Coordinates of C-alpha atoms in Angstrom, one line a residue:
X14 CA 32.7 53.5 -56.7
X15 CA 34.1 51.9 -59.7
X16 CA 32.6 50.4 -62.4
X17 CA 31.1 46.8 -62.2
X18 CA 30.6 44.4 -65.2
X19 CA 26.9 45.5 -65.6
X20 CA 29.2 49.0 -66.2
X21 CA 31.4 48.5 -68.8
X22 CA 33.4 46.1 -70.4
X23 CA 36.4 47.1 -68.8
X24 CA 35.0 46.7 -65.3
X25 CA 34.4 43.3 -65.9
X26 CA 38.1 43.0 -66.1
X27 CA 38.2 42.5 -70.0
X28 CA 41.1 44.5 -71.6
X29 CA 43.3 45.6 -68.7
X30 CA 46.9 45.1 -68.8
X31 CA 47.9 45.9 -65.1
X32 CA 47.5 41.9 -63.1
X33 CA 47.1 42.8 -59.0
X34 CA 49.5 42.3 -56.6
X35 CA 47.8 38.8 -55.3
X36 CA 50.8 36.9 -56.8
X37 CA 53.0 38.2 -53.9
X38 CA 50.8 36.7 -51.2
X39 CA 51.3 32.9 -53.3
X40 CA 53.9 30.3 -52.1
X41 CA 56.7 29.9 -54.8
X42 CA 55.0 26.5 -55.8
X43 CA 51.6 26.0 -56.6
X44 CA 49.6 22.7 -56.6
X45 CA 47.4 23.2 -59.7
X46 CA 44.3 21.5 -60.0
X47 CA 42.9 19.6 -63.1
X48 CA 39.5 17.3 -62.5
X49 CA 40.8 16.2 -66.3
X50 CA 43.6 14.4 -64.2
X51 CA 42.5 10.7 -63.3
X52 CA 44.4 10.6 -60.2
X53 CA 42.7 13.4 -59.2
X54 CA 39.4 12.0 -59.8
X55 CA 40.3 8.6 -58.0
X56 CA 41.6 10.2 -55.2
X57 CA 38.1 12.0 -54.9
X58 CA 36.1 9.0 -55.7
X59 CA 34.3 9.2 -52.3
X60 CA 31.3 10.9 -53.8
X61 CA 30.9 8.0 -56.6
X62 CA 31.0 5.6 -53.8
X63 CA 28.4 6.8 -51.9
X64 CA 26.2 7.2 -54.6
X65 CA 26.5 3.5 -55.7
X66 CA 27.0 1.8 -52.4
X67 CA 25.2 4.1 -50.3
X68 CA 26.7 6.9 -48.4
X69 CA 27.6 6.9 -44.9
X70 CA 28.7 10.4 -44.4
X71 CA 25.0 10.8 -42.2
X72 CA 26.5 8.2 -39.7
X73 CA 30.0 9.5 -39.9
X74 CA 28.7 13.0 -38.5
X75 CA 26.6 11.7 -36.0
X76 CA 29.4 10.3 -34.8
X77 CA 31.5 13.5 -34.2
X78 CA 28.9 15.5 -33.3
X79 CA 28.2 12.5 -30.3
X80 CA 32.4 13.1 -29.5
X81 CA 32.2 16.8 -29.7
X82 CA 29.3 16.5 -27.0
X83 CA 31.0 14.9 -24.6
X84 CA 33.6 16.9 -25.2
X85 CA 31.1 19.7 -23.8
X86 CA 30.3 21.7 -26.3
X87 CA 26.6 23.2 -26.0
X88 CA 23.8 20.7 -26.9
X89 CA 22.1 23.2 -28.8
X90 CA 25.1 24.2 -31.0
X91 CA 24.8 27.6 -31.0
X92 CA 27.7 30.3 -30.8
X93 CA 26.9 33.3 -28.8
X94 CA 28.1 35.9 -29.6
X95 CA 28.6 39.6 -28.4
X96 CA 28.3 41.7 -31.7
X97 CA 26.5 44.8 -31.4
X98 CA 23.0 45.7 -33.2
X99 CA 24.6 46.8 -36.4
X100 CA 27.3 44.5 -37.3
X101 CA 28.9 43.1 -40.6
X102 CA 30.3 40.1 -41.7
X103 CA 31.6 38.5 -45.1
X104 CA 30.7 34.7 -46.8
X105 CA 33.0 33.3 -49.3
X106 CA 32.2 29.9 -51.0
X107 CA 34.1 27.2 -52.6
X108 CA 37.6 28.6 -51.5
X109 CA 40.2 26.3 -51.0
X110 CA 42.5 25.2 -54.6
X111 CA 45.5 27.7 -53.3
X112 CA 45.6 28.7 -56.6
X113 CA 45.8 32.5 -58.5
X114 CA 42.1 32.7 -58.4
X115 CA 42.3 31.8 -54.7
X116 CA 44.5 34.4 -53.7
X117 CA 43.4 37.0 -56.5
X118 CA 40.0 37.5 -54.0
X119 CA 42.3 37.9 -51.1
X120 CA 43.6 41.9 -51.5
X121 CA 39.7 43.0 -52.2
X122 CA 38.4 41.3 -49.6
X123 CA 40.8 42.8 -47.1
X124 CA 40.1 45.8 -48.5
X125 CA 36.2 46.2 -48.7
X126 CA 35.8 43.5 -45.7
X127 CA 38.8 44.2 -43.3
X128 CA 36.3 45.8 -40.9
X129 CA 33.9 42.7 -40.9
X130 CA 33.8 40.9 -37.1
X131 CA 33.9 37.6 -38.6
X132 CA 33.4 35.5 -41.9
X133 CA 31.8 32.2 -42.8
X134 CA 33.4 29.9 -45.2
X135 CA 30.4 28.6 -47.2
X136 CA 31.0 24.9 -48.7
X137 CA 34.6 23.3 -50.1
X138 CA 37.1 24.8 -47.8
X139 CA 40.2 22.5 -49.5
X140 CA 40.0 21.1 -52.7
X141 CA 40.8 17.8 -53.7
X142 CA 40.0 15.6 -50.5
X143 CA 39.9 17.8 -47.6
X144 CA 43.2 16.9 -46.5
X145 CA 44.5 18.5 -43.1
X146 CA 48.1 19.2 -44.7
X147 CA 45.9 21.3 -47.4
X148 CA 45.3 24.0 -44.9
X149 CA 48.5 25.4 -45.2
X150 CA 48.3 26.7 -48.6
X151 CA 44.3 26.9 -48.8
X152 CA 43.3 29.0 -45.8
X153 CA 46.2 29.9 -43.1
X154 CA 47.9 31.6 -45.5
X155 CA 45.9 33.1 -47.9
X156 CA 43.2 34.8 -45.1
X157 CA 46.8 35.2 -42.5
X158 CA 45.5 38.9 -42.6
X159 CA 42.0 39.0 -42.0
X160 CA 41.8 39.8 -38.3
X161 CA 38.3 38.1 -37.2
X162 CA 37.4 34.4 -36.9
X163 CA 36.6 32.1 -39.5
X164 CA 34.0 30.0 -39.1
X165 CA 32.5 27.2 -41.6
X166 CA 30.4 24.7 -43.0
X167 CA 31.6 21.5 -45.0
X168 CA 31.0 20.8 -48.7
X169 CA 31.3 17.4 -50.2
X170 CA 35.3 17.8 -50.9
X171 CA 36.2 18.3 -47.2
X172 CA 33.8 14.8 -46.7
X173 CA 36.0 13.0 -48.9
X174 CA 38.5 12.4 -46.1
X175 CA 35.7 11.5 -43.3
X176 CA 36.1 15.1 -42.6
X177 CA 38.8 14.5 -40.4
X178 CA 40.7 17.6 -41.7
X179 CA 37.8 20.3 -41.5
X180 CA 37.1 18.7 -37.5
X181 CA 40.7 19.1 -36.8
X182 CA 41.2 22.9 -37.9
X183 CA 37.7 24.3 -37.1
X184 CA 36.2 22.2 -34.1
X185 CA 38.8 22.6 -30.9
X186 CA 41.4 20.2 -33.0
X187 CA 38.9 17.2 -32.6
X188 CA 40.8 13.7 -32.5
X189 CA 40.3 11.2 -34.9
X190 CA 37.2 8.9 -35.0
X191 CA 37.5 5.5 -33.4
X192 CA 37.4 2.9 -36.9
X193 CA 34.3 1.6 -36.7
X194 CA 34.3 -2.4 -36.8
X195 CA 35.0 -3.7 -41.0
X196 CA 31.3 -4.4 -42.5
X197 CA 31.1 -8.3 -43.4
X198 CA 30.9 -9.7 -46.9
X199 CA 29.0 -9.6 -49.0
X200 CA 27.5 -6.3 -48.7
X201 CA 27.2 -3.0 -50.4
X202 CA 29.0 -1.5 -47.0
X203 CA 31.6 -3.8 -47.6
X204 CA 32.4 -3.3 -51.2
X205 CA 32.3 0.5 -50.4
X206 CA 34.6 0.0 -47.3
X207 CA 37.2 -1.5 -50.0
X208 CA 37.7 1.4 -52.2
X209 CA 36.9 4.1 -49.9
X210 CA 39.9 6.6 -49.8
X211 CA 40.8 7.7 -46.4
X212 CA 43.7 9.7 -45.6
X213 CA 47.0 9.2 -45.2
X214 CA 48.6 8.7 -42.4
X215 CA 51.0 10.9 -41.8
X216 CA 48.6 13.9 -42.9
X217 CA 48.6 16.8 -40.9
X218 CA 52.1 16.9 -39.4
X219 CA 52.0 20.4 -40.8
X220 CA 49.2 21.6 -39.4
X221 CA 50.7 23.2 -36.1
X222 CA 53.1 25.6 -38.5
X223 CA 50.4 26.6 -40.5
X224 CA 48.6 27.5 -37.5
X225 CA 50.5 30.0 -36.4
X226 CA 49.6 31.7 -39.6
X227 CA 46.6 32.9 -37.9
X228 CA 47.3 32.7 -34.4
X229 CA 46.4 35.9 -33.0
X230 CA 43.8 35.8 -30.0
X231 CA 41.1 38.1 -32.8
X232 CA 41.4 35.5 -35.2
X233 CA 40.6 32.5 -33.1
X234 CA 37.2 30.6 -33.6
X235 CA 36.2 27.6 -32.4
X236 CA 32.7 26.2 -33.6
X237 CA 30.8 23.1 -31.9
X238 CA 30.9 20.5 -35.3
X239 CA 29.9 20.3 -38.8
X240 CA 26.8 22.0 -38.2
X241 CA 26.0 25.2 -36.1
X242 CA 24.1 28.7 -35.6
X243 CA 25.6 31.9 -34.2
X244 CA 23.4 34.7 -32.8
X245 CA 25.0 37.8 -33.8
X246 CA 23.4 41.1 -33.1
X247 CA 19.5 40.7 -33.8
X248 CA 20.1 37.8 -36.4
X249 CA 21.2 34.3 -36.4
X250 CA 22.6 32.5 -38.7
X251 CA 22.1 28.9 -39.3
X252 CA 24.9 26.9 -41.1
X253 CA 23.8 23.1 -42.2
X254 CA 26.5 20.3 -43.6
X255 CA 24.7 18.9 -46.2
X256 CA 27.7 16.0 -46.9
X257 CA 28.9 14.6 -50.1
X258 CA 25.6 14.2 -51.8
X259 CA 23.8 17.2 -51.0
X260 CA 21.6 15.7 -48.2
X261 CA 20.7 16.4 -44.5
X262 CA 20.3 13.1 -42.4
X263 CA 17.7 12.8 -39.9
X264 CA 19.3 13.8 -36.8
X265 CA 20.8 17.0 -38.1
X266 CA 17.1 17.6 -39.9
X267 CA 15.7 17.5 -35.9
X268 CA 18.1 20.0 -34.9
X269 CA 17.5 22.3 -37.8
X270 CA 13.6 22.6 -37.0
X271 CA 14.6 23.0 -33.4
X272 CA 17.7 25.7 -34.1
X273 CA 14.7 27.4 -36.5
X274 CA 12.0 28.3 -34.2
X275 CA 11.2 31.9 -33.1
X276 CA 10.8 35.5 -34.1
X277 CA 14.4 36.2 -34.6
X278 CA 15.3 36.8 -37.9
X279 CA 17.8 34.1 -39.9
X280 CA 19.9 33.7 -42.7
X281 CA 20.3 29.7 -43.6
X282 CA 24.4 29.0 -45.1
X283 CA 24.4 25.5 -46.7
X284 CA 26.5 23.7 -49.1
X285 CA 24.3 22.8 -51.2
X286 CA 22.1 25.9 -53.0
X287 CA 18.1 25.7 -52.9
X288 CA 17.8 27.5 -56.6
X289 CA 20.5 27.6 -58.6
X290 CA 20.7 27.8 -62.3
X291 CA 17.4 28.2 -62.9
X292 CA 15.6 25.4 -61.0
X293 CA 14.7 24.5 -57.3
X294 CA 17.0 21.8 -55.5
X295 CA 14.8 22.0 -51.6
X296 CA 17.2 19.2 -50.3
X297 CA 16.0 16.1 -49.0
X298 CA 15.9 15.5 -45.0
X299 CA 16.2 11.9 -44.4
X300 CA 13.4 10.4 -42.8
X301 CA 10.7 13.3 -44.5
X302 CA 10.8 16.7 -45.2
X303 CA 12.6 19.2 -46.5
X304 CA 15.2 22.4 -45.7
X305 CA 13.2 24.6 -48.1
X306 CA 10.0 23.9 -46.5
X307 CA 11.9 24.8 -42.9
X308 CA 13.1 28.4 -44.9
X309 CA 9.7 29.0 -46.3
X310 CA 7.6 28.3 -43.1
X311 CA 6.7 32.0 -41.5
X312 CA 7.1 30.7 -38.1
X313 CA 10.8 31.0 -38.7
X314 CA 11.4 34.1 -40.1
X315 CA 14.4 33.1 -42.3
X316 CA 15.5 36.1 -44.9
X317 CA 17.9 34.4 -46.8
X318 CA 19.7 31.1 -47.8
X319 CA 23.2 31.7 -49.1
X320 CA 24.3 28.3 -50.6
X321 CA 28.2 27.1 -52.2
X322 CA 28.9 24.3 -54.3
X323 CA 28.5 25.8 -57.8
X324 CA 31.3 28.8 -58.3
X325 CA 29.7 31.7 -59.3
X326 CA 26.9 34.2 -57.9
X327 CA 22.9 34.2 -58.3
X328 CA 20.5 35.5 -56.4
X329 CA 16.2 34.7 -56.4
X330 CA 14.1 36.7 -54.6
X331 CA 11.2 34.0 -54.3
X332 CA 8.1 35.0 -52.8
X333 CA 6.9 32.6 -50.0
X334 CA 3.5 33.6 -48.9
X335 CA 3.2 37.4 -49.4
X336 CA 7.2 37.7 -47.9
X337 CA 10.6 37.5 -50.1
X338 CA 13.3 35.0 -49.2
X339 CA 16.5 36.0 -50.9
X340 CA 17.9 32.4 -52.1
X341 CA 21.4 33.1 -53.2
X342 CA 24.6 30.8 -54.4
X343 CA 27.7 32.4 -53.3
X344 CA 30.9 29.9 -54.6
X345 CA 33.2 32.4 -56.7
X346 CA 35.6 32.4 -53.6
X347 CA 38.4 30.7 -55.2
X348 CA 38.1 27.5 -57.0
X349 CA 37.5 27.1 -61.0
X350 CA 34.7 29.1 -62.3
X351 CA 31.0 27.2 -63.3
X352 CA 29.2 28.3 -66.5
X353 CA 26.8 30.8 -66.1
X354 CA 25.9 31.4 -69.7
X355 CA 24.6 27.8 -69.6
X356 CA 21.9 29.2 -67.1
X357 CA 18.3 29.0 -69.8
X358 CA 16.2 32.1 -69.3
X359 CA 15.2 32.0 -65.6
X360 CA 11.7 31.4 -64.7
X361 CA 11.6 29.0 -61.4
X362 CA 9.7 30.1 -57.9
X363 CA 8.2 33.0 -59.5
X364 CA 11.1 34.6 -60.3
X365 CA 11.8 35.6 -63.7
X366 CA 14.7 37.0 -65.8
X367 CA 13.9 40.7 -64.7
X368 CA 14.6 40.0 -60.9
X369 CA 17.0 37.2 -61.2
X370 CA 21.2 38.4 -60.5
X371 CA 24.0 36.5 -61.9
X372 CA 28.1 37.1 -61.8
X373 CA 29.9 36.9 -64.4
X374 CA 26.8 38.0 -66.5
X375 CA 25.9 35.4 -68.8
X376 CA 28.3 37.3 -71.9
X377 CA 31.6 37.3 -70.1
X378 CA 31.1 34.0 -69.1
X379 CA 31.1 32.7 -72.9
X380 CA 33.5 34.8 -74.1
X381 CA 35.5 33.1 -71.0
X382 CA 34.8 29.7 -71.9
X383 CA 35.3 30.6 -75.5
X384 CA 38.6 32.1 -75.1
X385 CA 39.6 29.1 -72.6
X386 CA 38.9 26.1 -74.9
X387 CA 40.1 28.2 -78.1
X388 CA 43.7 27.7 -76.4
X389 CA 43.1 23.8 -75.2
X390 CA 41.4 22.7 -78.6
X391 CA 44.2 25.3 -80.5
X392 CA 41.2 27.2 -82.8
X393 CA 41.8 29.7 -81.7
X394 CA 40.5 32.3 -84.2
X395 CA 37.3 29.9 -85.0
X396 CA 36.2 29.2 -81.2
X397 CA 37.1 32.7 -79.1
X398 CA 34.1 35.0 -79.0
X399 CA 34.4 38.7 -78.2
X400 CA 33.0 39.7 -74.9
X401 CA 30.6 41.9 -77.6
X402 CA 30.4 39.4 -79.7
X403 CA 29.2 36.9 -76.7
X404 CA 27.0 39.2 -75.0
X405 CA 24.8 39.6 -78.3
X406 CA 24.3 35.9 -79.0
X407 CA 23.1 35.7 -75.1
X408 CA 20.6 38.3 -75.6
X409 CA 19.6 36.2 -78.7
X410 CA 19.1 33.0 -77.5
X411 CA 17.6 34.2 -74.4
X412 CA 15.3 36.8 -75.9
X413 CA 16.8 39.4 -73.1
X414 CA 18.4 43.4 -73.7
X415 CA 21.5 43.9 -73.0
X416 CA 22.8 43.2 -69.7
X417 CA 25.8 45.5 -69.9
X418 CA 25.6 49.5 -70.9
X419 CA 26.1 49.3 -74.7
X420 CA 29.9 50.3 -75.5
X421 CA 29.4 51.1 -79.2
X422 CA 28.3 49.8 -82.1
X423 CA 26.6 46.3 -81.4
X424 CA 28.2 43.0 -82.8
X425 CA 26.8 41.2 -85.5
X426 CA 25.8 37.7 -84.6
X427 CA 27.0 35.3 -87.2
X428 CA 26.9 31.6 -88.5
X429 CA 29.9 31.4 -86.3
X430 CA 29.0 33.3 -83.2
X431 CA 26.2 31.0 -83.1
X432 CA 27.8 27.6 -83.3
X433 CA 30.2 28.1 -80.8
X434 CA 27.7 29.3 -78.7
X435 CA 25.8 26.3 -79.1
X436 CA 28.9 23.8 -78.6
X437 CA 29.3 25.6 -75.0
X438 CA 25.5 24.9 -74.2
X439 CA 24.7 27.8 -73.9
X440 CA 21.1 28.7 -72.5
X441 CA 17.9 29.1 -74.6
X442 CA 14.5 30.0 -73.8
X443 CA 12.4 27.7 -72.0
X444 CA 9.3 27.8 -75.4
X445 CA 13.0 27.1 -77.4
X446 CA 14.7 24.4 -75.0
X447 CA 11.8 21.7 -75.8
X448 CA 12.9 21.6 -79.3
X449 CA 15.6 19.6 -78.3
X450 CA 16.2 16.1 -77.7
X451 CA 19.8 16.0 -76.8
X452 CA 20.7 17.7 -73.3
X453 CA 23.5 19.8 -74.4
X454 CA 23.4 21.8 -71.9
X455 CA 23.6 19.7 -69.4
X456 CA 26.2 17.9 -71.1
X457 CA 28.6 20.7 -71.0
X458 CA 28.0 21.3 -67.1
X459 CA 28.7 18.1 -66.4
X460 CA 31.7 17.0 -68.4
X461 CA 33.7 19.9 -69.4
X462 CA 33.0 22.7 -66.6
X463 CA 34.7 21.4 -63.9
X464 CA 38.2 21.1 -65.5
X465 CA 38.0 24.3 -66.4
X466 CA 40.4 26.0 -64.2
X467 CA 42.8 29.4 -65.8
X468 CA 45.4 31.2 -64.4
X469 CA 44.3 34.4 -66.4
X470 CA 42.7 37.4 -65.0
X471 CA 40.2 38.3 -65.2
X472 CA 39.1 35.3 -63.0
X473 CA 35.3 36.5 -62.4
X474 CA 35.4 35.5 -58.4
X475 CA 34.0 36.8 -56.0
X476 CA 32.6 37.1 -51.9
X477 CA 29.5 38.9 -50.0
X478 CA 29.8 41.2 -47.3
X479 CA 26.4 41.7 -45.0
X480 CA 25.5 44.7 -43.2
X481 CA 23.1 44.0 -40.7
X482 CA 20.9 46.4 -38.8
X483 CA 17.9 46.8 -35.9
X484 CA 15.9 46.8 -39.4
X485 CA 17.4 45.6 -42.6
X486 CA 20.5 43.7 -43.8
X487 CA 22.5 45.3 -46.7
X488 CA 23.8 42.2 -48.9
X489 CA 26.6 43.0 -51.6
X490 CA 28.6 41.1 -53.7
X491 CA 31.7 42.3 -54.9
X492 CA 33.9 41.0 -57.7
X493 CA 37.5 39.3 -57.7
X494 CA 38.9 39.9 -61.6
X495 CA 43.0 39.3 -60.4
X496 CA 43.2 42.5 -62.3
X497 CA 45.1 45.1 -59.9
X498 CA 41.9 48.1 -61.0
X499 CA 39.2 45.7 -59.1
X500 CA 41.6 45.4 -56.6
X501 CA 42.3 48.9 -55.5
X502 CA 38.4 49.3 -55.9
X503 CA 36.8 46.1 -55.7
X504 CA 33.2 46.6 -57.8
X505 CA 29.9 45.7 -56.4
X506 CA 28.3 43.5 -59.0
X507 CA 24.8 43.3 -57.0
X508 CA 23.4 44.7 -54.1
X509 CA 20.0 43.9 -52.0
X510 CA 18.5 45.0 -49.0
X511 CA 16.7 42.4 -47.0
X512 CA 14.1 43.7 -44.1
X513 CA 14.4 42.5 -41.0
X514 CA 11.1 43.5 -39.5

């Protein structure tokens, strides 16, 4: 097995020469992304809509799921089927910018998951808008070689266009929603009906070509709506649409608890994560309630809740009454990367720093950042930090050893070190944090993160292949640098096994 970041340097993809062969799987043009770009932003201003003027998108899916009934799919939702006792499968989050770090997960995946009987898309399939004539580029052609179904759940991005893209490719090519009568003035409903974007419409006259991408009878899925569970050997797997704000409205809540019930063992998939970067988002249901209460009541027997939306990879054991749910974000699968050194020292759910699993570890990702807005900001030699150089002011500020095997002599932390550090908001200890009145940190998440796209290995992406058993479930998560070594070999960065019984 080869090395992973927690290994050395150089298996975190730092100081390798040789870029993989992803590039030759890319169309000659590339769309490239930038949420700097304000026609990007407006043409994703759904989310800011809903937010202000309240969101509909709970109305909106009760509306397709009440056409995909009658269309005779099964009331219950639930995909049956024949996989054998021992069985494995992959989830990949936040996929769909068709860009290099896209397609630099592709070649490891088909390598250490080619054998998988399906995979679950978990959360932002297309980026900007969800736009059917996306799907091209985004997923036919980058997963044309993966030889299972797809299945998958929605994030907020695939809501921006009513979700008429997603119900088109994944949902038996669902036709488009009837426009519901215009709300009268003056109304909050009505101000939001006049900026709401909506697609174009012409969009998806390409879809049929890109079909045929992945047209072969193996690949072929076809799931009952936004929401859904599939029993699969002994488990099931319960995947929830949690919209554009991270919410789960009443109707879909009542299914959940029903879809939840009994012995059988389950692992939640959701777009939006119930812990992630150190604290505990147990997402609302509307009318009362909440999906973490539903994971944490015994009666259900969930294991795990894999959850996309933020692009990287942590993983909480949390104890729930004398048992261990494994809550885990899984969104390195392709689009820009999210901070993780901006993650404080974790102590949330009874989980502490010692148990708690990140990828990229908490160094790389500074010296990532650091080396990323050296180049936009041109200083270069005063804002890029070493990867050594990184990892020591993490283990400072944190008060934590060394999360990679030392590689020398260790750096010296300077004046320097430590400013830019601080400029990137990085973490602190919690004792350390209430010193502070202004929330850098949370600053720096929310304003410069998610423009930070680079077309640069090493990328830092990654997916999870499951093996489940009669007994246990084997979860791994292996890494995506773009760098052809993590290709041939692509390294497991963490690795748990989950009992069953």
């Amino acid at each position: 097995m080869s090395d992973s970041s927690r290994d050395t340097a150089e298996g975190a993809g730092w100081g390798t020469a040789e870029r993989g062969a992803y590039k030759q799987l890319m169309p000659e043009r590339v769309e490239k992304i930038s949420w700097f770009d304000p026609r990007m932003l407006w043409a994703a201003r759904n989310g800011v809509l809903a937010s202000w003027f309240g969101d509909p998108t709970g109305r909106t899916r009760s509306r397709w799921v009440a056409q995909r009934t009658a269309a005779g799919v099964p009331a219950d939702k639930v995909i049956r089927r024949d996989d054998p006792d021992r069985f494995s499968f992959l989830v990949i989050g936040d996929t769909g910018e068709g860009d290099d770090p896209q397609y630099a997960v592709v070649p490891g995946l088909l390598r250490a998951g080619g054998d998988t009987r399906f995979a679950v898309l978990a959360s932002d399939v297309i980026y900007p808008v969800g736009a059917a004539d996306d799907y091209g580029t985004k997923f036919f052609r980058p997963y044309q070689d993966y030889r299972a179904p797809i299945y998958a759940i929605p994030g907020n991005h695939d809501w921006y266009e009513d979700l008429g893209g997603f119900m088109r490719v994944f949902c038996g090519d669902a036709p488009p929603l009837e426009r519901e009568e215009k709300p009268r003035p003056p109304s909050r409903a009505w101000l939001r009906s006049l900026l709401w974007h909506r697609p174009r419409a012409a969009d998806g006259r390409r879809l049929d070509e890109a079909r045929a991408l992945r047209s072969a009878p193996a690949q072929r899925a076809e799931q009952p709506g936004p929401y859904w569970a599939i029993d699969a050997g002994p488990v099931r797997i319960v995947g929830i649409d949690t919209g554009l704000l991270g919410t789960v409205d009443a109707e879909q809540g009542a299914w959940l608890r029903e879809v939840s019930r009994g012995p059988r063992p389950k692992i939640l998939v959701t777009g939006s994560p119930l812990y992630v970067d150190g604290e505990h988002h147990p997402c609302a249901i509307e009318g009362g309630g909440t999906v973490d209460e539903i994971v944490r009541d015994p009666e259900h027997h969930y294991v795990a809740a894999i959850g996309g939306d933020i692009h990287n990879y942590q993983r909480y054991p949390v104890d729930v009454g004398g048992r261990t749910v494994q809550y885990v974000v899984a969104g390195g699968g392709g689009a820009f990367m999210h901070a993780t050194h901006t993650i404080p020292r974790v102590q949330v759910g009874g989980v502490t720093e010692e148990d708690f699993r990140c990828y990229p570890l908490r160094g790389d990702s500074l010296a990532f950042y650091s080396t990323l807005y050296g180049r936009r900001l041109r200083l270069r030699r005063f804002f890029t930090l070493t990867e050594a150089e990184a990892t020591a002011v993490i283990a400072e500020r944190l008060g934590i050893g060394p999360t990679r095997a030392p590689g020398g002599a260790a750096a010296r932390v300077t004046r320097r070190v430590r400013l830019v550090a601080g400029l990137l908001g990085t973490g602190r200890r919690p004792e350390k944090r209430k010193r502070f009145r202004l929330p850098v940190r949370k600053i720096y998440t929310s304003l410069f993160s998610p423009g930070s796209a680079t077309y640069s290995p090493p990328f830092f992406k990654c997916f999870l292949r499951l093996d489940v058993g009669p007994e246990a479930i084997r979860l791994r998560c292996y890494a995506a640098t773009g760098n052809r070594a993590q290709e041939l070999d692509p390294p497991v960065e963490d690795e748990v096994i989950i009992p069953l019984l």
